[in-house]
CSV table of C-alpha atoms and ligand atoms in Angstrom, one decimal:
chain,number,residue,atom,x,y,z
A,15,UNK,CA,22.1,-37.2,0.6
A,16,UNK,CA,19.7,-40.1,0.3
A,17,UNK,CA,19.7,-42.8,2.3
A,18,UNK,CA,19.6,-46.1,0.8
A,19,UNK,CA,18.3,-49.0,2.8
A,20,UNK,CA,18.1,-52.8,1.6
A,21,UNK,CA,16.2,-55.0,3.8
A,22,UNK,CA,16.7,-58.6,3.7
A,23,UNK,CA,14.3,-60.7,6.6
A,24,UNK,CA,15.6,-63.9,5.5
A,25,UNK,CA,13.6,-67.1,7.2
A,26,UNK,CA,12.0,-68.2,10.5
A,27,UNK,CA,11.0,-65.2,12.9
A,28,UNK,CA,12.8,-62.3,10.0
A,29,UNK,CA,10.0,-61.5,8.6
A,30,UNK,CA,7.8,-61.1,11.8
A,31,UNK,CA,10.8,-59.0,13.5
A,32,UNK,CA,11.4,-57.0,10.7
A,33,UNK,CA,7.8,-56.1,10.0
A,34,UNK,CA,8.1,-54.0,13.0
A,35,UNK,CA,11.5,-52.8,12.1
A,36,UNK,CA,9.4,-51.2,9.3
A,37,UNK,CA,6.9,-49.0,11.8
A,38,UNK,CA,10.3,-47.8,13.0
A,39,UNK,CA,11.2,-46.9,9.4
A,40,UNK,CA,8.3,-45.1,8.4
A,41,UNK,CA,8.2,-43.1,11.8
A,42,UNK,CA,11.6,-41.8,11.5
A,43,UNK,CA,10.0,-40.9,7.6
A,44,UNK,CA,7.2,-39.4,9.2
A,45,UNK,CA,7.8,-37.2,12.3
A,46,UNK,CA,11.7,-36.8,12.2
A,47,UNK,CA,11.8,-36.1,8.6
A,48,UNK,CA,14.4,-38.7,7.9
A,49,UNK,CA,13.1,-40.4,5.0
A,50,UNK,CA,14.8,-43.9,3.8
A,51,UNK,CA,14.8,-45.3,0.2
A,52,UNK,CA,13.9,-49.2,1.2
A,53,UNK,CA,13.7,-52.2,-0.4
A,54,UNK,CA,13.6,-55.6,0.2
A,55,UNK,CA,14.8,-59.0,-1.2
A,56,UNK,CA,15.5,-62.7,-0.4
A,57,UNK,CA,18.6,-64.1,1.3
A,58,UNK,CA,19.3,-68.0,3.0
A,59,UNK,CA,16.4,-70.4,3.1
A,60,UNK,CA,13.5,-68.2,1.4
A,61,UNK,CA,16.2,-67.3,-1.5
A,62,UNK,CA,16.7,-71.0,-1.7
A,63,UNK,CA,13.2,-71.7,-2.5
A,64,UNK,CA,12.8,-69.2,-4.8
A,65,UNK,CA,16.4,-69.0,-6.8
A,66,UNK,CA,18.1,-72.1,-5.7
A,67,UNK,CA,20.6,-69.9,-4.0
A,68,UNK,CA,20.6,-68.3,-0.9
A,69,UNK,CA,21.9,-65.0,-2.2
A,70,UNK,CA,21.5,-64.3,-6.2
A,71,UNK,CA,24.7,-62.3,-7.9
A,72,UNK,CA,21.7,-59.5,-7.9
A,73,UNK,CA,20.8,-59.3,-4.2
A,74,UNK,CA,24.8,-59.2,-3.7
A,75,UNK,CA,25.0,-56.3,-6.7
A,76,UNK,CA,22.4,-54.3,-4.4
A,77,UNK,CA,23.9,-54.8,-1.0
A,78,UNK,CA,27.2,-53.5,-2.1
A,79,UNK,CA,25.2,-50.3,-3.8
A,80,UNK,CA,22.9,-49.3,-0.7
A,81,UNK,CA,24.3,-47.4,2.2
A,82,UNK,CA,23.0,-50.1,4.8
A,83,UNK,CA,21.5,-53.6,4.5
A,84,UNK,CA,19.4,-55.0,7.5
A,85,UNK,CA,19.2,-58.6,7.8
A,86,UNK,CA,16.8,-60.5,10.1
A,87,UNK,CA,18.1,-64.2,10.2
A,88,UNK,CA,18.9,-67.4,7.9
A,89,UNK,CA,18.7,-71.2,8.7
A,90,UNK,CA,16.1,-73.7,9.6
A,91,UNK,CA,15.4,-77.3,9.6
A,92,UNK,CA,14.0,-78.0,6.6
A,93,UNK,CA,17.6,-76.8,5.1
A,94,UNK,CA,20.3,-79.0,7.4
A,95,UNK,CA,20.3,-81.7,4.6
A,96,UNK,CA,20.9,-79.3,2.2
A,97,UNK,CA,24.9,-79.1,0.8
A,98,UNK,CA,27.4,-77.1,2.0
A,99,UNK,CA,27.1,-74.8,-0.7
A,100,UNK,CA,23.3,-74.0,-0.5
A,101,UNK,CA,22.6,-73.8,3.1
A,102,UNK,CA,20.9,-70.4,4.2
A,103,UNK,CA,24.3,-69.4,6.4
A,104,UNK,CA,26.4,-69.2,2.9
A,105,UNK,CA,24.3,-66.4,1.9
A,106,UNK,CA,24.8,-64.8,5.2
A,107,UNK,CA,28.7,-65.6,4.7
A,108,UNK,CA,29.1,-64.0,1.4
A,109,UNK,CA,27.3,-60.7,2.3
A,110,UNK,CA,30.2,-60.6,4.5
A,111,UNK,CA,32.9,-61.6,3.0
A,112,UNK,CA,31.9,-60.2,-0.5
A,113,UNK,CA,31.1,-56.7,1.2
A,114,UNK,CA,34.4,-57.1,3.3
A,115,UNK,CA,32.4,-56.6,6.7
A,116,UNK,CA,35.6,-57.0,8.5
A,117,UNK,CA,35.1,-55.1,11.8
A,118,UNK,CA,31.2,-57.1,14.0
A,119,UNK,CA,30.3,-54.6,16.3
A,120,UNK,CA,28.2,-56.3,19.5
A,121,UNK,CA,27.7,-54.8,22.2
A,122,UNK,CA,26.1,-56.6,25.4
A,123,UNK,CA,24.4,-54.0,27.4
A,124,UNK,CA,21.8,-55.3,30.6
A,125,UNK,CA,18.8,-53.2,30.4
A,126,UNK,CA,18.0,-51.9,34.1
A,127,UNK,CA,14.6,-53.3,33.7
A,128,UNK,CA,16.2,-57.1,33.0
A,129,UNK,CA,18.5,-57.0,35.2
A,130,UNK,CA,16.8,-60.0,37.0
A,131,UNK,CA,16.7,-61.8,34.2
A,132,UNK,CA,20.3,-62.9,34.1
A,133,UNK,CA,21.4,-66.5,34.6
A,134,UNK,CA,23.8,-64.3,36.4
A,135,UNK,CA,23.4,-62.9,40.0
A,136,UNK,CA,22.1,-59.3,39.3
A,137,UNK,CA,25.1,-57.0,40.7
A,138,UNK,CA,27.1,-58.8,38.7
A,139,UNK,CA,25.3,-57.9,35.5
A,140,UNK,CA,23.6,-54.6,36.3
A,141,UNK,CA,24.8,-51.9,34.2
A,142,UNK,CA,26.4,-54.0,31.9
A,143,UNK,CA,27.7,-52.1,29.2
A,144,UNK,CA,30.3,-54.1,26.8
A,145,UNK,CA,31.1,-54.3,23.1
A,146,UNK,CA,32.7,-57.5,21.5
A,147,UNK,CA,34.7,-56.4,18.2
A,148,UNK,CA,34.5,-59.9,16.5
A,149,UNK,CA,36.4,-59.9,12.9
A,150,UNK,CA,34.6,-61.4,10.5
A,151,UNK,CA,35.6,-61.8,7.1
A,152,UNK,CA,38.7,-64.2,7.7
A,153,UNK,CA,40.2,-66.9,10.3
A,154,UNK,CA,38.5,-70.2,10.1
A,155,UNK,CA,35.3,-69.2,8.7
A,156,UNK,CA,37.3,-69.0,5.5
A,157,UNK,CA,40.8,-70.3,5.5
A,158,UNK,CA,42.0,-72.4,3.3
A,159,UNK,CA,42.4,-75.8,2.7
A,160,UNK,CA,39.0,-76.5,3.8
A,161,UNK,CA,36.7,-79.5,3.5
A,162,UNK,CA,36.6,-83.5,4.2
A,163,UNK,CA,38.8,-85.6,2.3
A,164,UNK,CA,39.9,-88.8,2.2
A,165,UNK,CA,42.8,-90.3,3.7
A,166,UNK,CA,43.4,-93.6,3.6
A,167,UNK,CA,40.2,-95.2,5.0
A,168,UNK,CA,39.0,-92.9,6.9
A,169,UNK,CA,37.7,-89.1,6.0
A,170,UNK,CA,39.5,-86.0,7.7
A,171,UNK,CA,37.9,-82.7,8.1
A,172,UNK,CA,39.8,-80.0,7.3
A,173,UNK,CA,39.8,-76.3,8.1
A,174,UNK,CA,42.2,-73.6,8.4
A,175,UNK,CA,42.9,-70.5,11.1
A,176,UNK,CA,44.8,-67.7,8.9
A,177,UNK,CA,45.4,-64.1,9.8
A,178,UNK,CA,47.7,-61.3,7.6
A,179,UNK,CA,49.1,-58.6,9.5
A,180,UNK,CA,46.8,-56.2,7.7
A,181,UNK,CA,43.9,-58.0,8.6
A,182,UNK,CA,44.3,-58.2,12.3
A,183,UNK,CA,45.6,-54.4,12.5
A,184,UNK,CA,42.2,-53.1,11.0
A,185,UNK,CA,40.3,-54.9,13.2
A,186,UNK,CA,42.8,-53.7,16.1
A,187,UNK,CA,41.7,-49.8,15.1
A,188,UNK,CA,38.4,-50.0,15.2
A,189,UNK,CA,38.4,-51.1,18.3
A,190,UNK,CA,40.8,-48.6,19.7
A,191,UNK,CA,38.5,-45.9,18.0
A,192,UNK,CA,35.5,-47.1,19.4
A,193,UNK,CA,37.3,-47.8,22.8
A,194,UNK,CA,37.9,-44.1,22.5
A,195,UNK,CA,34.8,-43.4,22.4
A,196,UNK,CA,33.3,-45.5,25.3
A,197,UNK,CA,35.6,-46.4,28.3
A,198,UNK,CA,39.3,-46.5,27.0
A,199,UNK,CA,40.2,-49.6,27.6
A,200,UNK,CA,40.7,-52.8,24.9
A,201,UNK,CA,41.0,-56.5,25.9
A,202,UNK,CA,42.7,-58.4,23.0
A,203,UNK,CA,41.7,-62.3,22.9
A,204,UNK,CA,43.2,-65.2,21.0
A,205,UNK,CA,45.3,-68.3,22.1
A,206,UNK,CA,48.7,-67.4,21.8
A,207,UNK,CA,49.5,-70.3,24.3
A,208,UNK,CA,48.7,-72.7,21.2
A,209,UNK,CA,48.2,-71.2,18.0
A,210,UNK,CA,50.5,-69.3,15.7
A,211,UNK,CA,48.0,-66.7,14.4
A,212,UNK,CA,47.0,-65.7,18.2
A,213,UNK,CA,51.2,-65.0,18.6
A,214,UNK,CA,51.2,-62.9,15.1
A,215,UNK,CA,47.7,-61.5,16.6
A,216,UNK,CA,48.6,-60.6,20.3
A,217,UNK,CA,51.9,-58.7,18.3
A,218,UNK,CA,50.4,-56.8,15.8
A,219,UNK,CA,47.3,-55.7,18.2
A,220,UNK,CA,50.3,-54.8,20.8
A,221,UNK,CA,52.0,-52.6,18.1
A,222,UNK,CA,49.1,-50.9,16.1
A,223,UNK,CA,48.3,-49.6,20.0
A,224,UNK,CA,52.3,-48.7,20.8
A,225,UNK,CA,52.6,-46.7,17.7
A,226,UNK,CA,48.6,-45.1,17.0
A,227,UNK,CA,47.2,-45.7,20.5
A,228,UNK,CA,49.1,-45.5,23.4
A,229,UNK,CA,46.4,-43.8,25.3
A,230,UNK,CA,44.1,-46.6,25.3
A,231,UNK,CA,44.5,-49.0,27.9
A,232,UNK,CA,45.3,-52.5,26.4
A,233,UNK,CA,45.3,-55.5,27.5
A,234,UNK,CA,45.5,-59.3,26.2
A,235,UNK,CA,43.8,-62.4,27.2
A,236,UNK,CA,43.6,-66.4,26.5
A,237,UNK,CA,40.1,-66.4,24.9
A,238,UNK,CA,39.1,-69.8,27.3
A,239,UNK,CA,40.4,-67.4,30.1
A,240,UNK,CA,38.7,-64.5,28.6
A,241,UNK,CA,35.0,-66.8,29.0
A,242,UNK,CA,35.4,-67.2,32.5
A,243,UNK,CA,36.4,-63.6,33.3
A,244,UNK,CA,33.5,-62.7,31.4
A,245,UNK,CA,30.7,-64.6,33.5
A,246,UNK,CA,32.9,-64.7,36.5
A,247,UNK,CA,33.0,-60.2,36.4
A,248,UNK,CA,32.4,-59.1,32.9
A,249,UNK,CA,32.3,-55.7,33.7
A,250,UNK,CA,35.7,-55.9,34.1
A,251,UNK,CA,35.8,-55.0,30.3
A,252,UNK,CA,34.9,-52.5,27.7
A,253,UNK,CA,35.8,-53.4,24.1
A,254,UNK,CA,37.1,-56.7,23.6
A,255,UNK,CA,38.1,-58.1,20.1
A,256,UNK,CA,38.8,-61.4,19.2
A,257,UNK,CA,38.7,-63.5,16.1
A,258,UNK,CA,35.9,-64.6,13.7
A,259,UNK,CA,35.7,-67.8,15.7
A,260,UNK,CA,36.4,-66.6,18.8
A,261,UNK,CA,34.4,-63.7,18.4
A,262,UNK,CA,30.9,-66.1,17.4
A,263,UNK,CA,31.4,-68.2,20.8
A,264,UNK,CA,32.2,-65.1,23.2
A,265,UNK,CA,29.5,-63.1,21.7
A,266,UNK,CA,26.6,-65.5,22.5
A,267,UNK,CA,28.0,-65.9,26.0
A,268,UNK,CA,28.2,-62.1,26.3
A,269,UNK,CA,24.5,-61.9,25.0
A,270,UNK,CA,22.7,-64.3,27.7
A,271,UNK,CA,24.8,-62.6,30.5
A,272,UNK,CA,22.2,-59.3,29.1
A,273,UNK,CA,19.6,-62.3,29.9
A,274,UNK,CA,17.8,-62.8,26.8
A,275,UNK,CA,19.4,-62.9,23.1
A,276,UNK,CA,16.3,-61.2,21.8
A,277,UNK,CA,18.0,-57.9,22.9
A,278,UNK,CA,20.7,-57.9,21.4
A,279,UNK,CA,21.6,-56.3,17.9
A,280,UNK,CA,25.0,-56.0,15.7
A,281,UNK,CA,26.9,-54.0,13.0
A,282,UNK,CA,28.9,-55.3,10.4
A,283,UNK,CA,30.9,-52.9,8.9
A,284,UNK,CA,33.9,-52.5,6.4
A,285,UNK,CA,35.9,-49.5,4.7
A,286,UNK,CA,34.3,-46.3,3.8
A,287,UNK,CA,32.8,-46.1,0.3
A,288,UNK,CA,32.9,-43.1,-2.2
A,289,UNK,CA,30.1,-41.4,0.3
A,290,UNK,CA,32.2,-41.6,3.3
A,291,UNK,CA,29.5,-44.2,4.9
A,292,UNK,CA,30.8,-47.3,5.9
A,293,UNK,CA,30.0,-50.7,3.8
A,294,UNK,CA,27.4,-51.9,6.1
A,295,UNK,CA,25.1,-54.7,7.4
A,296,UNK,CA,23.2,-54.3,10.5
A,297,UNK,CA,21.5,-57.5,12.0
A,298,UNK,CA,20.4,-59.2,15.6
A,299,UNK,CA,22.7,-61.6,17.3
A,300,UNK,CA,20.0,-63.8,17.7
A,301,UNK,CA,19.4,-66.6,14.7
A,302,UNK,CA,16.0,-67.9,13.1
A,303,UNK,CA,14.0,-69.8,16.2
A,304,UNK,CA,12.3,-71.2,13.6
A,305,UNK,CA,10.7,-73.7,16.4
A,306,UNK,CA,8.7,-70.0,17.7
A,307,UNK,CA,8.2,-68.6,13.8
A,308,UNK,CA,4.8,-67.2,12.8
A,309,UNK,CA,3.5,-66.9,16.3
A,310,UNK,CA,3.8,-63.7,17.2
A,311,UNK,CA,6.0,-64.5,20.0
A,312,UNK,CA,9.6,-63.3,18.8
A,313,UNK,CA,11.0,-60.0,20.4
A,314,UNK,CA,11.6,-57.6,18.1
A,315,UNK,CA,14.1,-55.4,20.0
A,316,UNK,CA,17.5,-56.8,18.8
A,317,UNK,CA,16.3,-56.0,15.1
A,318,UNK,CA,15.0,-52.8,16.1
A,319,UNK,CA,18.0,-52.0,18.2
A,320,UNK,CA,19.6,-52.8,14.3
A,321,UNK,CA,18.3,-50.4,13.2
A,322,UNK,CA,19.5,-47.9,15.9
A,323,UNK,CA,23.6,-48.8,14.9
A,324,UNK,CA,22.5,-48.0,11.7
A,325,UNK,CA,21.1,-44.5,12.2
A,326,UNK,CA,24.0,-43.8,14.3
A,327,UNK,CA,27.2,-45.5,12.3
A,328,UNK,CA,25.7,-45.4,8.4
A,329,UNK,CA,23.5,-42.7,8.7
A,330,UNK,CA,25.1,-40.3,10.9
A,331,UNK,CA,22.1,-40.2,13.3
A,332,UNK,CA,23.6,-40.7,16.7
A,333,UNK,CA,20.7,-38.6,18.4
A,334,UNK,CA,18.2,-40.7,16.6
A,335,UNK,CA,19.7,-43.8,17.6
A,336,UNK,CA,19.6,-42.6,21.2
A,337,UNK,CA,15.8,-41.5,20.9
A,338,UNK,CA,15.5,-45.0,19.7
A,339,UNK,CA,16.7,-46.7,22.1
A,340,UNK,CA,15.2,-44.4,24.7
A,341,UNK,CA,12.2,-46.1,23.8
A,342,UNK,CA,13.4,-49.8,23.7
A,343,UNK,CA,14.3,-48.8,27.1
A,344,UNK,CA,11.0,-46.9,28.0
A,345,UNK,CA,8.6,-50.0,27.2
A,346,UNK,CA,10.6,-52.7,29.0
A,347,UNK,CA,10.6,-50.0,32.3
A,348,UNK,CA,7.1,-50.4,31.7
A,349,UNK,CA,6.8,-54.1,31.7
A,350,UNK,CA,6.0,-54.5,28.4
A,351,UNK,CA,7.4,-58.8,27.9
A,352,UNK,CA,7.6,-60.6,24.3
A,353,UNK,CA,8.0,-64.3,25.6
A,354,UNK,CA,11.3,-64.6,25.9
A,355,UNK,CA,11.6,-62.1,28.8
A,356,UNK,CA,8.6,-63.3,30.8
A,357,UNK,CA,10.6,-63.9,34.2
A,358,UNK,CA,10.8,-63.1,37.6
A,359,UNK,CA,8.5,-60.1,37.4
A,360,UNK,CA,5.7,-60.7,35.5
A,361,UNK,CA,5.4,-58.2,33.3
A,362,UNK,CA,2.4,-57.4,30.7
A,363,UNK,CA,2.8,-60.3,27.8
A,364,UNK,CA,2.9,-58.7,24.8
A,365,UNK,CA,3.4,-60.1,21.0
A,366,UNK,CA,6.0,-59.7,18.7
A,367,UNK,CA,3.5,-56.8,17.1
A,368,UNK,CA,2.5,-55.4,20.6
A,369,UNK,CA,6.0,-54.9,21.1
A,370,UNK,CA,6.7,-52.7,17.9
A,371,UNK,CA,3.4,-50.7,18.2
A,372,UNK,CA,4.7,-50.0,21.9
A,373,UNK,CA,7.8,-48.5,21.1
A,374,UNK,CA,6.3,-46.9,18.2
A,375,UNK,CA,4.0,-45.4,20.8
A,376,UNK,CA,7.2,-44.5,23.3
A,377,UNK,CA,8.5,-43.0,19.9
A,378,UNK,CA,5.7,-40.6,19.9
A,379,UNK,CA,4.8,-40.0,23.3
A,380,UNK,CA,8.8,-38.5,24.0
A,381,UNK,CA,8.4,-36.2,20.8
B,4,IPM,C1,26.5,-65.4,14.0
B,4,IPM,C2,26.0,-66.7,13.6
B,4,IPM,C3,26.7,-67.0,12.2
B,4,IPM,C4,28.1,-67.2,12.5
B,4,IPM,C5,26.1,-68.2,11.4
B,4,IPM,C6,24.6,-68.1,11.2
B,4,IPM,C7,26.8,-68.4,10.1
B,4,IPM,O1,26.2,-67.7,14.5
B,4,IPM,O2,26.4,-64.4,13.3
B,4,IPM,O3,27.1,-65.4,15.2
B,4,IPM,O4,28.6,-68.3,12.8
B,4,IPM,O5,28.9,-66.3,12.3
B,5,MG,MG1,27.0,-67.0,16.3
């Protein structure tokens, strides 16, 4: 089987991450003998300037063909005053939704070697080892009515929290799979205390376990509850999932507890096609810092890391994926520190490029 890659770096530090995403590519081709048919197109601001859109009807043809798209990021200043329609995030949002992504796999794992680098006290964050099942091709994001209107004299912004029962009980199965594969145990987070669609949530995740999982242990949790367990003892969980909305907030308070969202990577991923691969996006947590773009000083490691879920859930590669991130781990036990993790112990400085030719090296030197 081939394997079909399209790689999309979008703005801001994408491109500079995802050049080194690219060593990783071509080593895999090289010394493991997995070779990769790649190629590469526009999406959010950079598609903008080019098309007028931030995804073309063509780049959204492709992604839906490939067995795997990697994205880098989207956004930036010089597009906030753009409308609605155009902004770099749309192009992000309709890979999703048009690709029906509905099951965002993040996990928030503390490497041992940045354990210090928590905001956290260190005990309470060493070993972390958590994944956040966000869904993400419904709820707010994309419930309608949506917009501002006009009432009266003054405007109202609208937008709408909406859940089917078939939409919250495939997002309850993978994670109960994946819980089945890691700890067991799945912590369910909405706000049934106010909102309709957390009741119909906390039911239907409650009776997709009773009838297909009994054996994993389940629990449920108000999501402003569920933020303070997490920083208060996070490794208290396993698998949580949560709602598109829910899900984006918890997510980025998961990451920094890891100490730096330059770690972090994600997975996107929706029914199986004709192959048996799932529909597929891989991309890092962590957005465009376009304030740090072109300098060499973004860490590359949540985009390589990526790449890592993708060996191991589109390209059936889980040893691979371990090798990689064998050597994520490798260089940072080394000291090896892109900017964002220069902290309590020093560490050699090393660019955005020094960082990919390192793990490149750690690549080779555990052959
Ligand atoms: C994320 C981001 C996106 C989101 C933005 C860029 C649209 O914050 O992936 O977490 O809100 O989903
Ligand atoms: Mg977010």
């Amino acid at each position: 089987m081939t394997n079909t890659l399209l790689i999309l770096p979008g703005d801001g530090i994408g491109p500079e991450v995802m050049a080194e995403v690219r060593k990783v590519i071509d080593w895999f081709g090289a010394k493991r003998g997995i070779a990769f048919d790649v190629s590469e197109d526009l999406v959010g601001g950079s598609a903008y300037d080019t098309h007028g859109t931030p995804l073309t009807d063509a780049t959204m043809a492709k992604a839906q063909e490939v067995d795997a798209v990697l994205l880098g990021a989207v956004g930036g200043p010089k597009y906030d005053k753009l409308d609605f329609s155009v902004k770099p995030e749309r192009g992000l949002l309709r890979l999703r939704k048009e690709m029906d992504l509905y099951a965002n796999l993040r996990p928030a794992q503390c490497f041992d070697a940045l354990a210090d680098f928590s905001s956290l006290k260190k005990d309470v964050v060493a070993g972390l080892d958590i994944m956040i099942v966000r869904e993400l091709t419904s709820g707010i994001y994309f419930g309608e009515p949506r917009g501002i209107i006009k009432e009266g004299n003054e405007r109202v912004g609208i937008n709408t929290q909406r859940y089917t029962e078939s939409e919250i009980a495939r997002v309850a199965r993978s994670a109960f799979e994946l819980a089945k594969l890691r700890g067991n145990k799945v912590c369910s987070m909405e706000k049934a205390n106010v909102m309709e669609s957390g009741v119909l949530w906390r039911d239907v995740v409650q009776e997709i376990h009773d009838a297909e999982y009994p054996e994993v242990e389940l629990s449920h949790m108000y999501a402003d509850a569920g933020a303070m367990q997490l920083t208060r003892w996070p490794k208290q969980f396993d698998v949580i999932v949560t709602d598109n909305l829910f899900g984006d907030l918890l997510s980025d308070l998961a990451a920094m507890l890891t100490g730096s969202l330059g770690m972090l990577p994600s997975a996107s991923l929706g029914a199986p096609m004709a192959n048996g691969r799932p529909k597929a996006l891989y991309e890092p947590v962590h957005g465009s810092a376009p304030d740090i773009a072109g300098q060499g000083k973004a860490n590359p490691i949540a985009c390589i890391l990526s790449f890592a879920m993708a060996l191991r859930y589109s390209f059936g590669q889980g040893d691979e994926a371990a090798r990689l991130e064998a050597a994520v781990e490798k260089v940072l036990a080394d000291g090896l520190r892109t900017a964002d993790l220069m902290g309590p112990d020093g560490g050699t400085p090393v660019s955005t490029q020094g960082m990919g030719d390192a793990i490149v090296a750690a690549l080779d030197a555990a052959l």
